[in-house]
PDB file of C-alpha atoms and ligand atoms in Angstrom:
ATOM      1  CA  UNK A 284     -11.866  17.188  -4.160  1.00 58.00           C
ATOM      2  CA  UNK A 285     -15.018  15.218  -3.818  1.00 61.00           C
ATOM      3  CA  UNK A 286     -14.560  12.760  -0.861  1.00 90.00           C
ATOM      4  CA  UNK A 287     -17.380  10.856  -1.940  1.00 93.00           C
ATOM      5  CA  UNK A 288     -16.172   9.814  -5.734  1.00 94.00           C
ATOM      6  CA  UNK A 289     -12.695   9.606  -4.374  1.00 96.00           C
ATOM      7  CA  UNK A 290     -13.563   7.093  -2.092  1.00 96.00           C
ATOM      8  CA  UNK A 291     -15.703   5.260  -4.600  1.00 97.00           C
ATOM      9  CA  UNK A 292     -12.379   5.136  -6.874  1.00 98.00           C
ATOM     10  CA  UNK A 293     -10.316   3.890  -3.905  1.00 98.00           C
ATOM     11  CA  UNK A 294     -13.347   0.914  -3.160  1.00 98.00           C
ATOM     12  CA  UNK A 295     -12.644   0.031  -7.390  1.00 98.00           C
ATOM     13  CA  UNK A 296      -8.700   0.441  -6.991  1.00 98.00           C
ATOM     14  CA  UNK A 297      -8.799  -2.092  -4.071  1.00 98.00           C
ATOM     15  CA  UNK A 298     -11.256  -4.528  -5.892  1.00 97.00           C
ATOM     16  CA  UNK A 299      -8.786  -4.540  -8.840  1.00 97.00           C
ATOM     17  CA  UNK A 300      -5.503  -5.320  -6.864  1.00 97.00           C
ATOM     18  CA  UNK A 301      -7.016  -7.848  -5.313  1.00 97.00           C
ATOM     19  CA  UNK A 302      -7.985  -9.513  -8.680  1.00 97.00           C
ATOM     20  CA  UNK A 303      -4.886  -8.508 -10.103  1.00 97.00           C
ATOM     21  CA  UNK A 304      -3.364 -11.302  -7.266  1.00 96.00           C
ATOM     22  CA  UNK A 305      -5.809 -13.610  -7.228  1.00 95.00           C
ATOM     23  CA  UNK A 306      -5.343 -14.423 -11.026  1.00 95.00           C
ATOM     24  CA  UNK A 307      -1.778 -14.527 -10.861  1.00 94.00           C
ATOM     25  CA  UNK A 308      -1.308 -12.215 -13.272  1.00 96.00           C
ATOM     26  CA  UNK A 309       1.478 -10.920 -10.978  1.00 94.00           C
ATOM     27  CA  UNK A 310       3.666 -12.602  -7.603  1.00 90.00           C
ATOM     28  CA  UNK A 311       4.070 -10.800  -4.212  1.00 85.00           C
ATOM     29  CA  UNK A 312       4.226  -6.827  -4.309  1.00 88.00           C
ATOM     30  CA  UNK A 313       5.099  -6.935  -7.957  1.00 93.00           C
ATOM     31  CA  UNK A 314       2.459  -4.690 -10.456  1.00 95.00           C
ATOM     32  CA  UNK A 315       0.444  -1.620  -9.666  1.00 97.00           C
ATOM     33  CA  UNK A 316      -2.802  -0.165  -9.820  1.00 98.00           C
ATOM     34  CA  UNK A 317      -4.271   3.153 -10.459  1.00 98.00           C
ATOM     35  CA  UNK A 318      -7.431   4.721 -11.241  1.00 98.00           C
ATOM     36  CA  UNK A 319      -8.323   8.371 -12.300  1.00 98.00           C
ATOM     37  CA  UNK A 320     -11.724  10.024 -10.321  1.00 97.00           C
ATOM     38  CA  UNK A 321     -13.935  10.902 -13.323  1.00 95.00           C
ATOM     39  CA  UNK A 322     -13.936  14.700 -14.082  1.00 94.00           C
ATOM     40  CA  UNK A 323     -10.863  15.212 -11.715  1.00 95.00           C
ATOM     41  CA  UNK A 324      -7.174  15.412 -11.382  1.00 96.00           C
ATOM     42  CA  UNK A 325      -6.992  12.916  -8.763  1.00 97.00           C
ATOM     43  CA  UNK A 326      -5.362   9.656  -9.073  1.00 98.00           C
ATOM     44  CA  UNK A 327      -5.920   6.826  -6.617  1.00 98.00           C
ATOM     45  CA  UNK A 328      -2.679   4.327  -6.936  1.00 98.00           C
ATOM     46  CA  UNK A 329      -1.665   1.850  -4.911  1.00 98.00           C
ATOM     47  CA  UNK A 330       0.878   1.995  -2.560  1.00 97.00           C
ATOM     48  CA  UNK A 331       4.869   0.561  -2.966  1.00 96.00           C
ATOM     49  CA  UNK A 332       5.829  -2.330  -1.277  1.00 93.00           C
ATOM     50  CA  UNK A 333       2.704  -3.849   0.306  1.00 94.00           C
ATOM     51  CA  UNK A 334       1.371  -7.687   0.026  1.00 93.00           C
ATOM     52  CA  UNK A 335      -2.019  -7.571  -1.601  1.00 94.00           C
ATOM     53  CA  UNK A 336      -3.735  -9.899   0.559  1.00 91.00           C
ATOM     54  CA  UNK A 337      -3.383  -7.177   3.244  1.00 95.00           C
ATOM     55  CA  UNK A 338      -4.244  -3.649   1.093  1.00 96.00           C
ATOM     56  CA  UNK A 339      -6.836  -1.555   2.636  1.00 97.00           C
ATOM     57  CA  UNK A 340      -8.064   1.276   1.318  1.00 96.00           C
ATOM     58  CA  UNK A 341      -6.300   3.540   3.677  1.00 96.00           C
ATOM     59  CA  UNK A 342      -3.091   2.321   2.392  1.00 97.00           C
ATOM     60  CA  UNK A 343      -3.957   3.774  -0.795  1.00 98.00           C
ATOM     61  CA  UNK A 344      -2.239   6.950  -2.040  1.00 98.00           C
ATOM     62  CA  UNK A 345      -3.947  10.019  -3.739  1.00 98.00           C
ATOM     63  CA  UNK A 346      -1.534  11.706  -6.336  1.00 98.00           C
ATOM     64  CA  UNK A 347      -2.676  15.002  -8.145  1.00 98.00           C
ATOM     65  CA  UNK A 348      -2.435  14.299 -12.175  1.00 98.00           C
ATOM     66  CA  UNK A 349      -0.885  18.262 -12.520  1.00 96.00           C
ATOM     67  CA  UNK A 350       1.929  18.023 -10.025  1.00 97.00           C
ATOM     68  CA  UNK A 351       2.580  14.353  -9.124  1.00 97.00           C
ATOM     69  CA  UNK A 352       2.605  15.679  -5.535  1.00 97.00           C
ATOM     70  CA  UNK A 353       0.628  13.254  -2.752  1.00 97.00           C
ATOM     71  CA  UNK A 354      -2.105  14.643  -1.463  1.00 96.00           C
ATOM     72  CA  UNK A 355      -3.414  12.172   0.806  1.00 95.00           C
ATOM     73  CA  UNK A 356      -2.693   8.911   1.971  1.00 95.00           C
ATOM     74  CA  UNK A 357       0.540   8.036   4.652  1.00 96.00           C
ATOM     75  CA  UNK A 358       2.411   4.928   2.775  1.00 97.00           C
ATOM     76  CA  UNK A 359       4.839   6.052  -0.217  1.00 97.00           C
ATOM     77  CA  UNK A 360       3.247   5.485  -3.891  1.00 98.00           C
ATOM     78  CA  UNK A 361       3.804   2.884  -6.232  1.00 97.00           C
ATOM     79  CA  UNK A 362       7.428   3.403  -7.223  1.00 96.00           C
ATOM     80  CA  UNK A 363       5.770   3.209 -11.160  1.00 96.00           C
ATOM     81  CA  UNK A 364       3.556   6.531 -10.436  1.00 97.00           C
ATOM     82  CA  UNK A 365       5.416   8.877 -12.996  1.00 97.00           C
ATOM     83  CA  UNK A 366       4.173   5.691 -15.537  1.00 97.00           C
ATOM     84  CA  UNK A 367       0.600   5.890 -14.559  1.00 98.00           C
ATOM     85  CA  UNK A 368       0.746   9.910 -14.577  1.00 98.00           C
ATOM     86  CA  UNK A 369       2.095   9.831 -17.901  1.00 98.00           C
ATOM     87  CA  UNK A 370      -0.675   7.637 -19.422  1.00 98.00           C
ATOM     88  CA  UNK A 371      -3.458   9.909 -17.814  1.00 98.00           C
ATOM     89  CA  UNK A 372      -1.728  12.899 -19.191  1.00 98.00           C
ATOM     90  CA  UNK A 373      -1.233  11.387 -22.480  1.00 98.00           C
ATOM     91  CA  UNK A 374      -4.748   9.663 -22.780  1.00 98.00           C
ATOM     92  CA  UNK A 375      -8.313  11.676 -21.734  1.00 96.00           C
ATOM     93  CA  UNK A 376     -10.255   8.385 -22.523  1.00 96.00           C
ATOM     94  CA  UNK A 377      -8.586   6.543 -19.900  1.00 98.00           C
ATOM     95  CA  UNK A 378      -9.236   6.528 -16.097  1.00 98.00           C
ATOM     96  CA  UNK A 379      -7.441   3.179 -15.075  1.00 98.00           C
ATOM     97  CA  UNK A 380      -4.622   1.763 -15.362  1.00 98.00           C
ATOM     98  CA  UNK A 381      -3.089  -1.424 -14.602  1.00 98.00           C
ATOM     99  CA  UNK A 382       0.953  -2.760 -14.797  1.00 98.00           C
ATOM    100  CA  UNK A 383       1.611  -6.688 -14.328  1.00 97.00           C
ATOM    101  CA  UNK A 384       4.086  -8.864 -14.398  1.00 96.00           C
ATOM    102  CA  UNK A 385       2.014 -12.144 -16.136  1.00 97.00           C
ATOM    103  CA  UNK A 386       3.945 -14.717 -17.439  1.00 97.00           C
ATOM    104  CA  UNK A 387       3.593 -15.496 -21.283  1.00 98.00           C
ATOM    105  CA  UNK A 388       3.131 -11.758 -21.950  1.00 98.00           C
ATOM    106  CA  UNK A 389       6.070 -10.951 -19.622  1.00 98.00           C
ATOM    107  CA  UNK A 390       7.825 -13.949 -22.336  1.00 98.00           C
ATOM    108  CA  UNK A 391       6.868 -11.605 -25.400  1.00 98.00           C
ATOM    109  CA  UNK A 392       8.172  -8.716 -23.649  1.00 98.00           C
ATOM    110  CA  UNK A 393      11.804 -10.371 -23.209  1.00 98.00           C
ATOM    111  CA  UNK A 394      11.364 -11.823 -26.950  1.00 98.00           C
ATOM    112  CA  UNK A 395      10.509  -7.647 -28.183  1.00 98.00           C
ATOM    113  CA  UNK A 396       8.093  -9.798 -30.262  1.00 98.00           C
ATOM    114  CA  UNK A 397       4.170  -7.810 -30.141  1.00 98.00           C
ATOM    115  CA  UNK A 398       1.416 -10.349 -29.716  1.00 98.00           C
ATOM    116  CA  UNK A 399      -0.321 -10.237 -32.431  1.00 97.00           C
ATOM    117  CA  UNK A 400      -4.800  -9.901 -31.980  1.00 96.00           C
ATOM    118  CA  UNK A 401      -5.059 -13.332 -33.363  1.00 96.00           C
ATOM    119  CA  UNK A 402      -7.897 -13.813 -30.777  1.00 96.00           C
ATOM    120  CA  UNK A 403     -11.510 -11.891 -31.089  1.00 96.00           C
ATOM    121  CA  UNK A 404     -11.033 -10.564 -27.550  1.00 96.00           C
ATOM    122  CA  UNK A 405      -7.595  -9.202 -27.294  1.00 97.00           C
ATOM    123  CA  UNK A 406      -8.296  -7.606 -31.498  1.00 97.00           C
ATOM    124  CA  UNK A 407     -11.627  -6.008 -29.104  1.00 96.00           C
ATOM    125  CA  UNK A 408      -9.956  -4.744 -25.807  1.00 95.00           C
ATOM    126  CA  UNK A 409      -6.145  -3.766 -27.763  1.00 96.00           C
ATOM    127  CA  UNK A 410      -7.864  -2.416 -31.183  1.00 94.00           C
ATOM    128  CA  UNK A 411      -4.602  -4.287 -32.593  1.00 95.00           C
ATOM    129  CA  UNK A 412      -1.108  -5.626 -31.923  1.00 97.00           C
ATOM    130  CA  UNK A 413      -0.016  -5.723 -27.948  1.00 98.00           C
ATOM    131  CA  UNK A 414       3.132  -3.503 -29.036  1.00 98.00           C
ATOM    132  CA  UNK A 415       6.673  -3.751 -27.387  1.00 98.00           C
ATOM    133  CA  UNK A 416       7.594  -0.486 -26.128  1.00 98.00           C
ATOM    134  CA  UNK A 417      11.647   0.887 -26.023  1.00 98.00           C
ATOM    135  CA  UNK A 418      12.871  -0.487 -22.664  1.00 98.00           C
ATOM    136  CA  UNK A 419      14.202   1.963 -19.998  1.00 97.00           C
ATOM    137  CA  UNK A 420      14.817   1.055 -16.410  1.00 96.00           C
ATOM    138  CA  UNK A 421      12.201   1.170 -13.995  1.00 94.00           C
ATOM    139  CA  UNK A 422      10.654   3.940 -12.127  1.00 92.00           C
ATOM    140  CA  UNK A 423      12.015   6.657 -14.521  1.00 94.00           C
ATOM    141  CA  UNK A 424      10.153   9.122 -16.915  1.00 94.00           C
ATOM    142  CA  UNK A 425      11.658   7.239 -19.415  1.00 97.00           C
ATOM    143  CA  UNK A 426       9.442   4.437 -18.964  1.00 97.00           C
ATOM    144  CA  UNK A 427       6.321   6.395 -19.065  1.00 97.00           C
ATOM    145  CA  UNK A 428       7.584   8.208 -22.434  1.00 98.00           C
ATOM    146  CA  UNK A 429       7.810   4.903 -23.899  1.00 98.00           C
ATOM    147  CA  UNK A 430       4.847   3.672 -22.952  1.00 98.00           C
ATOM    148  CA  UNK A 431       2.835   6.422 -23.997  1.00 98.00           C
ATOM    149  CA  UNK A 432       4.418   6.100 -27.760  1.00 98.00           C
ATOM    150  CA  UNK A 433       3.607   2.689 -28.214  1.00 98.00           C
ATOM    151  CA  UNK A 434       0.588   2.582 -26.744  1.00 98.00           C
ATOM    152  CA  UNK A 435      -0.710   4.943 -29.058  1.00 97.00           C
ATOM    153  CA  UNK A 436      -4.392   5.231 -28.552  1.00 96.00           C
ATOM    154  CA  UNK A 437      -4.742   0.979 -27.988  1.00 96.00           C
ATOM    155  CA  UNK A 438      -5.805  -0.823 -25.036  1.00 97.00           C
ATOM    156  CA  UNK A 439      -2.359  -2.137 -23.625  1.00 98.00           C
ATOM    157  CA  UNK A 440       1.470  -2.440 -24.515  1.00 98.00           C
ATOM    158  CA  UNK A 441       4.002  -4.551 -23.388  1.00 98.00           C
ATOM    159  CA  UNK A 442       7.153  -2.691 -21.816  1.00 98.00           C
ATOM    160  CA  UNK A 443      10.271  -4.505 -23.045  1.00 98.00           C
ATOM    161  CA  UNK A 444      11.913  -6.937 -20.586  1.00 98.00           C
ATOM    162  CA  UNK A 445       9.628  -6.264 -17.942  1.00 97.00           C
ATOM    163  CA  UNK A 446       5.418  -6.785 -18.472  1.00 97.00           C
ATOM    164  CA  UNK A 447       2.460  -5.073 -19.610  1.00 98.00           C
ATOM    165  CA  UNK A 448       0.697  -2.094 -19.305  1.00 98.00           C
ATOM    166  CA  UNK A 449      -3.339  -2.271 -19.592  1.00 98.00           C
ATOM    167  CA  UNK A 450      -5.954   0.770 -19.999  1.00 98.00           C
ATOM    168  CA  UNK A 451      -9.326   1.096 -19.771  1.00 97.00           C
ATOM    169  CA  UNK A 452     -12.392   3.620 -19.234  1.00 96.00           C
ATOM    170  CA  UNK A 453     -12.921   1.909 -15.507  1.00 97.00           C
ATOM    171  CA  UNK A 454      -9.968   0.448 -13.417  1.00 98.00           C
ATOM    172  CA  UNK A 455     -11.874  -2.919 -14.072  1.00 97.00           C
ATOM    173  CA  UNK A 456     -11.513  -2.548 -17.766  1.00 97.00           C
ATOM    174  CA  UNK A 457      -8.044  -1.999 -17.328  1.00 98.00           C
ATOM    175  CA  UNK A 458      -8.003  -5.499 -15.103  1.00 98.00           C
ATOM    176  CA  UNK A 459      -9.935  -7.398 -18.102  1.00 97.00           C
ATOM    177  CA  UNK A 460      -7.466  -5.927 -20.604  1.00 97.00           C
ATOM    178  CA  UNK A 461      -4.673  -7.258 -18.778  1.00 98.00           C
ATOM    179  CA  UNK A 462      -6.353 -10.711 -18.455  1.00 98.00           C
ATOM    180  CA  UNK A 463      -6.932 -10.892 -21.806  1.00 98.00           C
ATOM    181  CA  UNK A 464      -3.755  -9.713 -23.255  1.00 98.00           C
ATOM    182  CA  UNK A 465      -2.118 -12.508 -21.050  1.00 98.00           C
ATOM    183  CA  UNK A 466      -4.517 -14.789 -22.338  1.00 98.00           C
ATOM    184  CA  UNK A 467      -4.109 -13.769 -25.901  1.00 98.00           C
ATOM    185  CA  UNK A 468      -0.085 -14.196 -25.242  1.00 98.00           C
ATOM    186  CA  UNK A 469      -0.949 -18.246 -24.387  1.00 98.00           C
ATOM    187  CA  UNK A 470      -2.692 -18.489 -27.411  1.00 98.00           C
ATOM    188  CA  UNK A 471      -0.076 -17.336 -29.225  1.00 98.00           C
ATOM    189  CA  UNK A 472       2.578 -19.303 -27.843  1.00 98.00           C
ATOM    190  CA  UNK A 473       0.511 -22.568 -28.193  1.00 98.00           C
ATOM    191  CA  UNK A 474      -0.675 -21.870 -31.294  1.00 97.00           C
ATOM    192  CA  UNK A 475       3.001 -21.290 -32.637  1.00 96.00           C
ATOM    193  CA  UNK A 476       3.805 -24.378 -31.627  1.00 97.00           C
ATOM    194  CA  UNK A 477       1.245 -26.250 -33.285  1.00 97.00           C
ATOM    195  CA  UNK A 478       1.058 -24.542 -36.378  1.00 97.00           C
ATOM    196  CA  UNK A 479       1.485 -21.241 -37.744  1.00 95.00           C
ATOM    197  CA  UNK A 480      -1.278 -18.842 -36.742  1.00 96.00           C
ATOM    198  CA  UNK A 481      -3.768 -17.241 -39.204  1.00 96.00           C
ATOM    199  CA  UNK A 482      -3.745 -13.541 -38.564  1.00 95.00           C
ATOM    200  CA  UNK A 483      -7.637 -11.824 -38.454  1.00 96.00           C
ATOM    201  CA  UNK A 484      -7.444  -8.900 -41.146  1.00 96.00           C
ATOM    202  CA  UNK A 485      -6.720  -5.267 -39.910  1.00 95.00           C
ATOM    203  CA  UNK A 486     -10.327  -5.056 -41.260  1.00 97.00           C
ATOM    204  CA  UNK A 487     -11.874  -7.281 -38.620  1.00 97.00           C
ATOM    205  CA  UNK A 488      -9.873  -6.240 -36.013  1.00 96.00           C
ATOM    206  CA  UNK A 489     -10.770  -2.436 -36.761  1.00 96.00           C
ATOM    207  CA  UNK A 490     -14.663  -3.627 -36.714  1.00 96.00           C
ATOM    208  CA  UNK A 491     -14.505  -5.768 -33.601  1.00 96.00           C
ATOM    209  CA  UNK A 492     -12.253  -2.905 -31.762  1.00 95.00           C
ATOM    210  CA  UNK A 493     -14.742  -0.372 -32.709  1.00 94.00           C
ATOM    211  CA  UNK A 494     -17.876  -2.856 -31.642  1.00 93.00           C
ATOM    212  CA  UNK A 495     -16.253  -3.158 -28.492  1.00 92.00           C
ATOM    213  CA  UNK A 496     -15.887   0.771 -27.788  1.00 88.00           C
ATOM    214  CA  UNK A 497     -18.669   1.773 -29.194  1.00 86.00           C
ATOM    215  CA  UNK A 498     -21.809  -0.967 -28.210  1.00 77.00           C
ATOM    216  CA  UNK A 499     -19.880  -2.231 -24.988  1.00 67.00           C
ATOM    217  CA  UNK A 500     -19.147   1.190 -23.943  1.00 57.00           C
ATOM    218  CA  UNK A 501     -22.985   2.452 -24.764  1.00 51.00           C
ATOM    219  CA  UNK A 502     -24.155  -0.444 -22.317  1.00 53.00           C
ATOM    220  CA  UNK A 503     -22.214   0.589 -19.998  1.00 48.00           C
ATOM    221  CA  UNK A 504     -23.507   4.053 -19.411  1.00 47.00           C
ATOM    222  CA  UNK A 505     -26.864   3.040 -18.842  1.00 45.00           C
TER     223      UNK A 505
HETATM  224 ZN1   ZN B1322       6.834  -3.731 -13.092  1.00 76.74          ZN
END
């Protein structure tokens, strides 16, 4: 294990929990955060149970991808670890993940209605519909099988009756993905009740997806 990138993932999981508080996309110890050290097996997740405001980054908890097994860390993991595994597993492109709790996506989620990309950025960061997956309680495999088949290869997917799951190449992608899909949720809602929305063609929302992986993702190796 390389100490130094590990700790380096556990600074970015930290950074991201705190935002993931601070813009109320979820209440209390609700949510969870994980990130996967590039060209490892370890996963850096937060911890179950603890207030935000008062994670360190000792309270973090190191999880190998192959076993699920701890491997460092003295608090007990996120009680949605076999979730975050799953994803990793499922996904090679992804090394973050976040799970919230936000409100008007957390609404679509109880509805089983997707939201659709009628907004540039969620079409960019979801690469289409914010899908519903099957809903199973929480905490069990089940979960993380479902999530994994509706997420498909997108950017997030909203777990039935409960909230949303968002992915990214960084943990802070993941963050902005879940921003945005709650964001994208609001516009929904508000623009339902004004009117009926005007969907963007699959066409555009293919081009702006593939803009956003492709130019966004070049600037960001530089
Ligand atoms: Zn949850």
């Amino acid at each position: 294990m390389n100490n130094i990138r590990v700790e380096q993932t556990k600074s970015e999981v930290l950074h991201a929990a705190k935002q993931m508080i601070r813009t109320g996309l979820v209440a209390a110890v609700w949510g969870n955060v994980s990130a996967r050290t590039p060209c490892t097996d370890v996963v850096v997740i937060t911890p179950s149970g603890v207030e935000y405001e008062t994670l360190t980054k000792e309270m973090l908890c190191i999880i190998d991808l192959n076993t699920g097994e701890m491997i460092d860390g003295t608090y007990k993991p996120s009680s949605e670890t076999p979730l975050h595994l799953a994803v990793y597993r499922a996904r090679d492109d992804v090394f973050g993940v976040m799970h919230t709790h936000s409100t008007y996506a957390s609404a679509f989620s109880c509805a089983r209605q997707e939201i659709p990309p009628l907004i540039e950025d969620l079409a960019q960061v979801c690469g289409g519909p914010v899908a519903v997956a099957d809903y199973a309680l929480p905490g069990t495999d089940e979960v993380g099988h479902n999530v994994v088949e509706a997420l498909g290869t997108k950017g997030a997917v909203l777990m039935a009756n409960h909230g949303v799951v968002g992915v990214g190449k960084t943990v802070s992608e993941a963050l902005r993905v879940c921003q945005i899909v709650e964001k994208g949720a609001q516009i929904c809602a508000i623009s339902k009740s004004i009117g009926e929305p005007v969907l963007l063609s699959d066409a555009d929302v293919t081009w702006l997806r593939e803009k956003y992986t492709t130019v966004y993702g070049q600037q960001k190796t530089k």
